[in-house]
PDB file of C-alpha atoms in Angstrom:
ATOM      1  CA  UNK A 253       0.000   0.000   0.000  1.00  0.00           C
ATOM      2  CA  UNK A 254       1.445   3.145  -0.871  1.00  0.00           C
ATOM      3  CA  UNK A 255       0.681   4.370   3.289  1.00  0.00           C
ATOM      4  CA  UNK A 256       2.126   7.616   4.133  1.00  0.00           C
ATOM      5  CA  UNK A 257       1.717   9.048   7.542  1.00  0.00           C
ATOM      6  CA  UNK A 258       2.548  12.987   7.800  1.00  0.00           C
ATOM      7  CA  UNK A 259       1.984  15.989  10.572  1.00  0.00           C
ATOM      8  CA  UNK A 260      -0.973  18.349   9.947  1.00  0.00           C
ATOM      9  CA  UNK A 261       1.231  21.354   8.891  1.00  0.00           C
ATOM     10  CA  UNK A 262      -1.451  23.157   6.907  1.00  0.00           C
ATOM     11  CA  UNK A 263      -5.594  24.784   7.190  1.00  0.00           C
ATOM     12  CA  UNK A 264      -6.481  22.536   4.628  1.00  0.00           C
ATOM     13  CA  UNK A 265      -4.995  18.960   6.095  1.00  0.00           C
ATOM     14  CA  UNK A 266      -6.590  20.141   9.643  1.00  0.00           C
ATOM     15  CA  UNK A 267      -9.937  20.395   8.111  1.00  0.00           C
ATOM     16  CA  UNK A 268      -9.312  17.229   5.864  1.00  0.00           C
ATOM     17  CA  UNK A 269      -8.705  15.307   8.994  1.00  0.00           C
ATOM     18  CA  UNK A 270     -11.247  16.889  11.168  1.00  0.00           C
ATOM     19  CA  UNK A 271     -13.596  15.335   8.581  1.00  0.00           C
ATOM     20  CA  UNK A 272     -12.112  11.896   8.491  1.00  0.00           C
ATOM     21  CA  UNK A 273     -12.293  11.528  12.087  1.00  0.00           C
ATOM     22  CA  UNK A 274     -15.882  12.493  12.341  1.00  0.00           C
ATOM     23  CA  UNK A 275     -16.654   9.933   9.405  1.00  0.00           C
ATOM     24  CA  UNK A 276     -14.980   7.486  11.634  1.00  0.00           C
ATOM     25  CA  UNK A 277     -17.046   9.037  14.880  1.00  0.00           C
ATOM     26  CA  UNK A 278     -20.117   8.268  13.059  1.00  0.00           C
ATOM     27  CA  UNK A 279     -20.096  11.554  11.361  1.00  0.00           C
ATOM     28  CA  UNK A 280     -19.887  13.750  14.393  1.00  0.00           C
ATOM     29  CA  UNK A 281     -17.673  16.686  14.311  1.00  0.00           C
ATOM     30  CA  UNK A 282     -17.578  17.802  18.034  1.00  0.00           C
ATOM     31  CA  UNK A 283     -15.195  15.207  19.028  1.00  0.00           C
ATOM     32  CA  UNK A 284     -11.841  17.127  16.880  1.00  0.00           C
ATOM     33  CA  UNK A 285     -12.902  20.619  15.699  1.00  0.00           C
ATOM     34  CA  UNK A 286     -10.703  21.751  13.150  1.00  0.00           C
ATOM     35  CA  UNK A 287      -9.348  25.020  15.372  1.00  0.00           C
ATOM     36  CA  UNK A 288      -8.638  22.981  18.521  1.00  0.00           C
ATOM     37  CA  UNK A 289      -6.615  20.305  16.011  1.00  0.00           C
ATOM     38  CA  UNK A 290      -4.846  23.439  14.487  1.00  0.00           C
ATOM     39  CA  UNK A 291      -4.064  24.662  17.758  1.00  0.00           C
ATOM     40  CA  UNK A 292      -2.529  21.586  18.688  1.00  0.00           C
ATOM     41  CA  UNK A 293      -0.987  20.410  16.003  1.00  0.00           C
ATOM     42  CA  UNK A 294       0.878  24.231  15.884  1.00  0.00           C
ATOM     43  CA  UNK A 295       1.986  24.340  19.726  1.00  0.00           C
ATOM     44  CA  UNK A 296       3.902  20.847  19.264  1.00  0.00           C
ATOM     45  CA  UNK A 297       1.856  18.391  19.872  1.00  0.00           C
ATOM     46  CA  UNK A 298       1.264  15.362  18.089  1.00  0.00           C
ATOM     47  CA  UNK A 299      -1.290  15.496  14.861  1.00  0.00           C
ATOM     48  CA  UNK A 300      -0.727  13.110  11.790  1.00  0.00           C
ATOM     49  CA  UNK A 301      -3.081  12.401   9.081  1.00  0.00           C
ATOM     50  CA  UNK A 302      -2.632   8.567   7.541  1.00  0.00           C
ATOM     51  CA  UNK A 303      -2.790   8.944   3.728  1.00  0.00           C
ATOM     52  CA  UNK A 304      -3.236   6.016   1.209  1.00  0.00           C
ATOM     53  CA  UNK A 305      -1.448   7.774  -2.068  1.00  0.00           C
ATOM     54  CA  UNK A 306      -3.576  11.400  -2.365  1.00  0.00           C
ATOM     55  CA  UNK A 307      -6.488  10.306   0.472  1.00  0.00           C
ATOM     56  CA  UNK A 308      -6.403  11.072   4.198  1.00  0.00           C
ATOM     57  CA  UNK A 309      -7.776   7.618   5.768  1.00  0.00           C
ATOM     58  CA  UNK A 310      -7.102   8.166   9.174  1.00  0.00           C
ATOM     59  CA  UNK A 311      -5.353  10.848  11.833  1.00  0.00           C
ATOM     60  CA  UNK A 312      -3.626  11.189  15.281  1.00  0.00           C
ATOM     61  CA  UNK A 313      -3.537  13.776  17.879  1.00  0.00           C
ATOM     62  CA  UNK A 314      -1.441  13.247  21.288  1.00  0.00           C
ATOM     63  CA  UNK A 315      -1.017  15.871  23.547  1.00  0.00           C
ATOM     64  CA  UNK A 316       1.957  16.455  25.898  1.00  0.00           C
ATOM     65  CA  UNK A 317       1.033  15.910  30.101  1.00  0.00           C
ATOM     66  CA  UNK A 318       2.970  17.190  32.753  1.00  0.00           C
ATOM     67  CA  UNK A 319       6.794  17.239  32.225  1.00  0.00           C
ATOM     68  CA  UNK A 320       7.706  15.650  34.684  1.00  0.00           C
ATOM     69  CA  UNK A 321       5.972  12.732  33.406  1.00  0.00           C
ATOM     70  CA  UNK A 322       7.183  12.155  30.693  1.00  0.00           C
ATOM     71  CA  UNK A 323       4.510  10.977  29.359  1.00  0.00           C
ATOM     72  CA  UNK A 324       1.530  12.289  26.455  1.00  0.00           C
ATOM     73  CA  UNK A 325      -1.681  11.125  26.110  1.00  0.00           C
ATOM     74  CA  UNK A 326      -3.204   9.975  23.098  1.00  0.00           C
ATOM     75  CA  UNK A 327      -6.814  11.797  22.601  1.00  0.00           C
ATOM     76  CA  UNK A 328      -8.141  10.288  19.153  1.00  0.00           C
ATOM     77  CA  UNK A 329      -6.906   7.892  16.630  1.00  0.00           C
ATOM     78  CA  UNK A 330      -8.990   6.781  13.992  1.00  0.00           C
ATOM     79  CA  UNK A 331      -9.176   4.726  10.569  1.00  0.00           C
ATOM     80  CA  UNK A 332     -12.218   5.399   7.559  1.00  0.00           C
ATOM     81  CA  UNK A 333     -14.705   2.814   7.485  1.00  0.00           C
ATOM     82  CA  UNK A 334     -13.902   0.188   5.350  1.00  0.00           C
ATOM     83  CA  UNK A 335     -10.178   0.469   5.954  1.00  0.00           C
ATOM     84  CA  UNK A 336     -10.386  -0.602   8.981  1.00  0.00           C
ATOM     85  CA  UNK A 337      -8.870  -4.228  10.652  1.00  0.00           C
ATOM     86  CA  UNK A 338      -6.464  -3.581   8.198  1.00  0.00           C
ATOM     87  CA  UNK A 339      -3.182  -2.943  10.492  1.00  0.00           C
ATOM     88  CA  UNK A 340      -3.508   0.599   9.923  1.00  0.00           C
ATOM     89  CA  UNK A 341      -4.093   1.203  13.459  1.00  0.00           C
ATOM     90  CA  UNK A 342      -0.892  -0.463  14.363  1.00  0.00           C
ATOM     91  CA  UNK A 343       1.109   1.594  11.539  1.00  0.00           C
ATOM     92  CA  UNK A 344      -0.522   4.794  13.274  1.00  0.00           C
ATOM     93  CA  UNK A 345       0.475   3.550  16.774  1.00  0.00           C
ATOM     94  CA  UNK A 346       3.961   2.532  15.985  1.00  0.00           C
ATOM     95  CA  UNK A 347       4.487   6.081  14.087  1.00  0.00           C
ATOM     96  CA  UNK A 348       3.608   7.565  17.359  1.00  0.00           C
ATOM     97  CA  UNK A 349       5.513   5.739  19.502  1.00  0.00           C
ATOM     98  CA  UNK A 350       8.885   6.358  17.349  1.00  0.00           C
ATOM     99  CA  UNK A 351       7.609  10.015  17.381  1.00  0.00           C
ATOM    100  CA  UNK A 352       6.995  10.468  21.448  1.00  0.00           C
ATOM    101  CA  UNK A 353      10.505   8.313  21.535  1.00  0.00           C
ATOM    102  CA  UNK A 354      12.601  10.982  19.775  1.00  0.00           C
ATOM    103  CA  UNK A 355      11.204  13.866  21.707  1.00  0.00           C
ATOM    104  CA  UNK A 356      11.897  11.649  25.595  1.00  0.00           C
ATOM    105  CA  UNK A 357       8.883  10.665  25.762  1.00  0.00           C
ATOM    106  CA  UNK A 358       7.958   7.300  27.608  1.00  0.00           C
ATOM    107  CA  UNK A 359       5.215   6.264  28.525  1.00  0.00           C
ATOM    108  CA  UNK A 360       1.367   7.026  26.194  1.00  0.00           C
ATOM    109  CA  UNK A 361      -1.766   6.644  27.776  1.00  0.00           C
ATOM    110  CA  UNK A 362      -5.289   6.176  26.665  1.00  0.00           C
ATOM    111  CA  UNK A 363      -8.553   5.390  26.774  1.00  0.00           C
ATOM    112  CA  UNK A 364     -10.985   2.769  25.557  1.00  0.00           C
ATOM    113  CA  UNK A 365     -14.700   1.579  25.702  1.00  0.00           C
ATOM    114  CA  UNK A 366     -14.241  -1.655  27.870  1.00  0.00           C
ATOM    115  CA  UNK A 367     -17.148  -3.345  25.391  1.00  0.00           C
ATOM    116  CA  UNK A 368     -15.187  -3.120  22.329  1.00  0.00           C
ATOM    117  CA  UNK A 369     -13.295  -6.310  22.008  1.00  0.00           C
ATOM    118  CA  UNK A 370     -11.209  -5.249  19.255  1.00  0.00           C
ATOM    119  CA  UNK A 371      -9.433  -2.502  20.857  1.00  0.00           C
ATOM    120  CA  UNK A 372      -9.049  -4.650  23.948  1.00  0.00           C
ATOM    121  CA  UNK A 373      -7.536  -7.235  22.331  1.00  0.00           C
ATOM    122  CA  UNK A 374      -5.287  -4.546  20.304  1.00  0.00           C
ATOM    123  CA  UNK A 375      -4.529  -2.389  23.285  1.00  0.00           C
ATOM    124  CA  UNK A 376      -3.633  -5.342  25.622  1.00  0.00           C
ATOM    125  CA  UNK A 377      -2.638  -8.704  23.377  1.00  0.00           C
ATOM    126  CA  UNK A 378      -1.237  -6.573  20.471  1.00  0.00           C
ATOM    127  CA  UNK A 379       0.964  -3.565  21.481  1.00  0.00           C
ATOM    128  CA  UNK A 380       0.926  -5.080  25.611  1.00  0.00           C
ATOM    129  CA  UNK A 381      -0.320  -1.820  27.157  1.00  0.00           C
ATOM    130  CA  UNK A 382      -0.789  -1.797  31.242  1.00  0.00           C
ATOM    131  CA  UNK A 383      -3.904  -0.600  32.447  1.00  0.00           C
ATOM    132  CA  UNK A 384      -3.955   1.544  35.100  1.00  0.00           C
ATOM    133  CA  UNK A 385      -7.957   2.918  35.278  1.00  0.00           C
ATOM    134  CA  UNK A 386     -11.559   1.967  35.329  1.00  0.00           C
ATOM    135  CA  UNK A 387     -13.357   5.344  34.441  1.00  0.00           C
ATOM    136  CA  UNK A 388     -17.130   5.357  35.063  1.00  0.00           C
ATOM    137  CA  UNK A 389     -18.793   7.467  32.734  1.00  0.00           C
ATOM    138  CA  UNK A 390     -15.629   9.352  32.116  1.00  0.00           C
ATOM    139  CA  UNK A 391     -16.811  11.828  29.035  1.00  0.00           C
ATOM    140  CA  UNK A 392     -20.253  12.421  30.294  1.00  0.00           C
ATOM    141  CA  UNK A 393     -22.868  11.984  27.767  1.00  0.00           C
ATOM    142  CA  UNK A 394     -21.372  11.864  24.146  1.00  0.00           C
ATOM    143  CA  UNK A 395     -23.600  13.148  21.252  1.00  0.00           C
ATOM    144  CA  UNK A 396     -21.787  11.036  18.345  1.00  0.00           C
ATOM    145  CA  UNK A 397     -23.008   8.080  16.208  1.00  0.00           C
ATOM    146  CA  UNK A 398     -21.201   5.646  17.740  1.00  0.00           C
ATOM    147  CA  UNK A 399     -21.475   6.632  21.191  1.00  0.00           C
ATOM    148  CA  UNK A 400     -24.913   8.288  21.903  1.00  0.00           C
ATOM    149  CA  UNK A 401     -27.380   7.213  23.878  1.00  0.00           C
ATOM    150  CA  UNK A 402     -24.594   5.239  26.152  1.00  0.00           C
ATOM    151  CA  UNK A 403     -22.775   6.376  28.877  1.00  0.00           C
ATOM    152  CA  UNK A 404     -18.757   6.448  28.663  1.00  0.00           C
ATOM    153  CA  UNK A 405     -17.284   4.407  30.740  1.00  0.00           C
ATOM    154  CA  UNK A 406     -13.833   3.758  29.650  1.00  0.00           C
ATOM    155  CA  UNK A 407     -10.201   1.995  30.793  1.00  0.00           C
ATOM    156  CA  UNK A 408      -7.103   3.788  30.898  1.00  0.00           C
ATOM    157  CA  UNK A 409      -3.721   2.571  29.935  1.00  0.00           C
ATOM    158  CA  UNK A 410      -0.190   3.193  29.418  1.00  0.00           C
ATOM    159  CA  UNK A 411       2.180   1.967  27.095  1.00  0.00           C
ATOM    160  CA  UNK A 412       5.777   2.015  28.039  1.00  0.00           C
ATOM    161  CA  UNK A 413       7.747   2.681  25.465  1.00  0.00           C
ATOM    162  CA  UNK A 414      10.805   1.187  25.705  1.00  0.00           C
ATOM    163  CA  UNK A 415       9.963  -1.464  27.707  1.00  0.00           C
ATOM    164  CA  UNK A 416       8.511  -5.167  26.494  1.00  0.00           C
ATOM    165  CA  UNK A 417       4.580  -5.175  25.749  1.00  0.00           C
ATOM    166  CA  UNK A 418       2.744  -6.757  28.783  1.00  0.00           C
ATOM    167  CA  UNK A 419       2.530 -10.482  28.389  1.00  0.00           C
ATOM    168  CA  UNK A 420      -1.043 -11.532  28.509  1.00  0.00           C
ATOM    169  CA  UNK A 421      -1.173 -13.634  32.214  1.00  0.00           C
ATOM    170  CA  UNK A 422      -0.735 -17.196  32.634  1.00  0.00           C
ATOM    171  CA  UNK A 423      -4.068 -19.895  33.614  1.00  0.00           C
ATOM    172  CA  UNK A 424      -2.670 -19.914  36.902  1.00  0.00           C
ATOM    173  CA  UNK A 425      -2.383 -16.362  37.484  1.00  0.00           C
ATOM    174  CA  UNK A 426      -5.838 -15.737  36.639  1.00  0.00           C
ATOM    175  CA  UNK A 427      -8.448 -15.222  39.396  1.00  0.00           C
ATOM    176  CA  UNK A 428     -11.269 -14.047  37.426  1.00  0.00           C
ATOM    177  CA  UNK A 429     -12.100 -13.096  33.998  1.00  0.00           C
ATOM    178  CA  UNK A 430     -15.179 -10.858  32.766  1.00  0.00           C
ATOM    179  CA  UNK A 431     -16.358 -11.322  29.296  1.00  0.00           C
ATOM    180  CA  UNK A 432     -17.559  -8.596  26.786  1.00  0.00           C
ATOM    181  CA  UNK A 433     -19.633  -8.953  23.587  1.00  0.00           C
ATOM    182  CA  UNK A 434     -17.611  -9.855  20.633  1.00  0.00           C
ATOM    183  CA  UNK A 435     -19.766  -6.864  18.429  1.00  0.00           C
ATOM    184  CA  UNK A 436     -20.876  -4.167  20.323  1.00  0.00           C
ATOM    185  CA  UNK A 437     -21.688  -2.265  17.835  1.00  0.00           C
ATOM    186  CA  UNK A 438     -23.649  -4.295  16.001  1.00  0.00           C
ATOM    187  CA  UNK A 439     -25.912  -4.753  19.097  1.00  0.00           C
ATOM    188  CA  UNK A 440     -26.117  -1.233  20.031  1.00  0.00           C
ATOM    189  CA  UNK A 441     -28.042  -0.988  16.324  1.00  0.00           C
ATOM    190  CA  UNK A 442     -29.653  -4.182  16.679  1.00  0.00           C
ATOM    191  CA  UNK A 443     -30.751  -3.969  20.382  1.00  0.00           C
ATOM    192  CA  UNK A 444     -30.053  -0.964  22.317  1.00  0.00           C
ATOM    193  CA  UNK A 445     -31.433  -2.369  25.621  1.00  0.00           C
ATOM    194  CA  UNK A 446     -29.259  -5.468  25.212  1.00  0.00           C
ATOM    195  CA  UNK A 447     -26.100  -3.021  24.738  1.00  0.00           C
ATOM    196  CA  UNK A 448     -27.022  -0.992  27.754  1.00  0.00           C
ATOM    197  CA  UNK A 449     -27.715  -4.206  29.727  1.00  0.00           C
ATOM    198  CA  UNK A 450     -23.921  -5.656  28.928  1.00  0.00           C
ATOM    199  CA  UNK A 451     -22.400  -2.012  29.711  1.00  0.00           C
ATOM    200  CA  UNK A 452     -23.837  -2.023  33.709  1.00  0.00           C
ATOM    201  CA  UNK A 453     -22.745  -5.913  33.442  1.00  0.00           C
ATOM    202  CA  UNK A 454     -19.325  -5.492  32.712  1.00  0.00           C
ATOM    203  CA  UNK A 455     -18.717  -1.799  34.801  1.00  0.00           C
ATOM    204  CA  UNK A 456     -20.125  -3.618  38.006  1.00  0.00           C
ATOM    205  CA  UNK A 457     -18.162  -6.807  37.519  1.00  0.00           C
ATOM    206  CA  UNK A 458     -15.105  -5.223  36.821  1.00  0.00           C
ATOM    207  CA  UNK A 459     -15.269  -2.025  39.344  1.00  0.00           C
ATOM    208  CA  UNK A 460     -16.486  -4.882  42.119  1.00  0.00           C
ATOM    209  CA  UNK A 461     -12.974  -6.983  41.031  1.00  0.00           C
ATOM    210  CA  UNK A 462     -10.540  -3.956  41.348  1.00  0.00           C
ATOM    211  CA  UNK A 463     -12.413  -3.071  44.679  1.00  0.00           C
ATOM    212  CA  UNK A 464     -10.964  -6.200  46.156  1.00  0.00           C
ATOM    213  CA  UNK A 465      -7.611  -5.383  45.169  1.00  0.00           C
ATOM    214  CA  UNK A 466      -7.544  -7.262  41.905  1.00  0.00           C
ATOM    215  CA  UNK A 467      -6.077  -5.878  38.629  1.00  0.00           C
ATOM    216  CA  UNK A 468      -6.895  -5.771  35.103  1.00  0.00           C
ATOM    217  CA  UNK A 469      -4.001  -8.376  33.682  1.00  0.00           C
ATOM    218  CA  UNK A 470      -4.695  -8.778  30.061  1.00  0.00           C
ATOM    219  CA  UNK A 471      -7.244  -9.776  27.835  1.00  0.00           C
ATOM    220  CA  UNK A 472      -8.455 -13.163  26.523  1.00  0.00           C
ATOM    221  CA  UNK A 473     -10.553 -13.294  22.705  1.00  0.00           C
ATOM    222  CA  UNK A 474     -13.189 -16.089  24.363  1.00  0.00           C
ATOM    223  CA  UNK A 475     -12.714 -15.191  27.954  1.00  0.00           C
ATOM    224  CA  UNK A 476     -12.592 -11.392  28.029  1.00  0.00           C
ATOM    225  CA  UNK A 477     -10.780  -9.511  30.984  1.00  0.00           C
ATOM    226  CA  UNK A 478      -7.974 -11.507  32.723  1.00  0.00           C
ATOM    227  CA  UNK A 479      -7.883 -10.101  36.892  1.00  0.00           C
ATOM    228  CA  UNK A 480      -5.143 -11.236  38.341  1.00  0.00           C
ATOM    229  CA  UNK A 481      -3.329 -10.305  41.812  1.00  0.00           C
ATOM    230  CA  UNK A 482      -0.872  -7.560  41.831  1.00  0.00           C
TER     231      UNK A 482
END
């Protein structure tokens, strides 16, 4: 593929990927207004756009944290419909990393919607990021096509840089495990009630786990969320 990843250096490449990132978001475009990404991507942060030949597919933006930290977090990262479980996430992820690694950078964090099974197997099983946070309802209510009408709980994690990913835990270590739906999405058009039912499921089983000192160890295709003791 003739994949190109570049920074957002001009008006017109903010806008362009202001729009691909709301086609992604269901065709919202609250979630990365095109003034906020200039802003960004013009005080130093990070803001790519992923183009296949003359077409922006997908975009980036990472902002720095404290610096003493060391650290940035990655805000929004997304791929156009139909390009998608593709391996251009990884690409994307990997340019970052190299990116946050030249400028002493180490450690990304994250979020994720704990019901999406892809990005918890990428996030944990592919690039071995730690998590660190159960966040109930952690945007407030989110007027976009994939996530209205749902409330925003998400996990938190950070990647380490330079270390080794996280290896997914051993049978032994695990204590528990807390499974998710292999398609949310397709249930959340297909049966709303059914997605809401599977969001308090998985919050309460997983925010009851933590509570007795367990920890989010990695992440299992048929078994779901590994807990395992510290």
């Amino acid at each position: 593929m003739g994949i190109d990843i570049r920074p957002l250096d001009t008006v017109e490449d903010v806008f362009t990927a202001s729009a691909v990132l709301a086609d992604v978001w269901g065709g919202d475009r609250s979630g990365m207004p095109p003034n906020l990404l200039r802003a960004l991507a013009h005080s130093g942060n990070y803001a790519v756009g992923l183009w296949d030949g003359d077409r922006m597919v997908g975009a980036s933006v990472a902002f720095f944290a404290a610096p003493a930290a060391r650290s940035m977090h990655s805000h929004i990262t997304g791929v156009v419909p139909g390009l998608q479980s593709q391996g251009l996430g990884r690409v994307l992820k990997q340019h970052q990393r190299e990116w946050a690694l030249a400028r002493d950078v180490g450690h990304i964090t994250w979020t994720f919607d704990p019901l999406v099974a892809r990005n918890a197997h990428f996030n944990l099983r592919v690039l071995g990021a730690r998590v660190t946070e159960y966040l109930v309802d952690h945007y407030g209510p989110m007027d976009d096509g994939v996530n209205r009408g749902d409330e925003s709980d998400r996990i938190m994690v950070s990647w380490a840089l330079a270390a080794p990913p996280v290896p997914t835990p051993s049978t032994e270590r695990v204590v528990a495990s807390v499974a998710v739906p292999r398609d949310i999405g397709a249930i959340r058009l297909e049966a709303p009630t059914d997605a809401a039912v599977w969001r308090i499921r998985v919050r309460d089983a997983l925010v009851g786990h933590l509570a007795d000192g367990l920890v989010i160890g990695g992440f299992d295709d048929a078994l779901g969320y590994l807990l395992v003791r510290p």
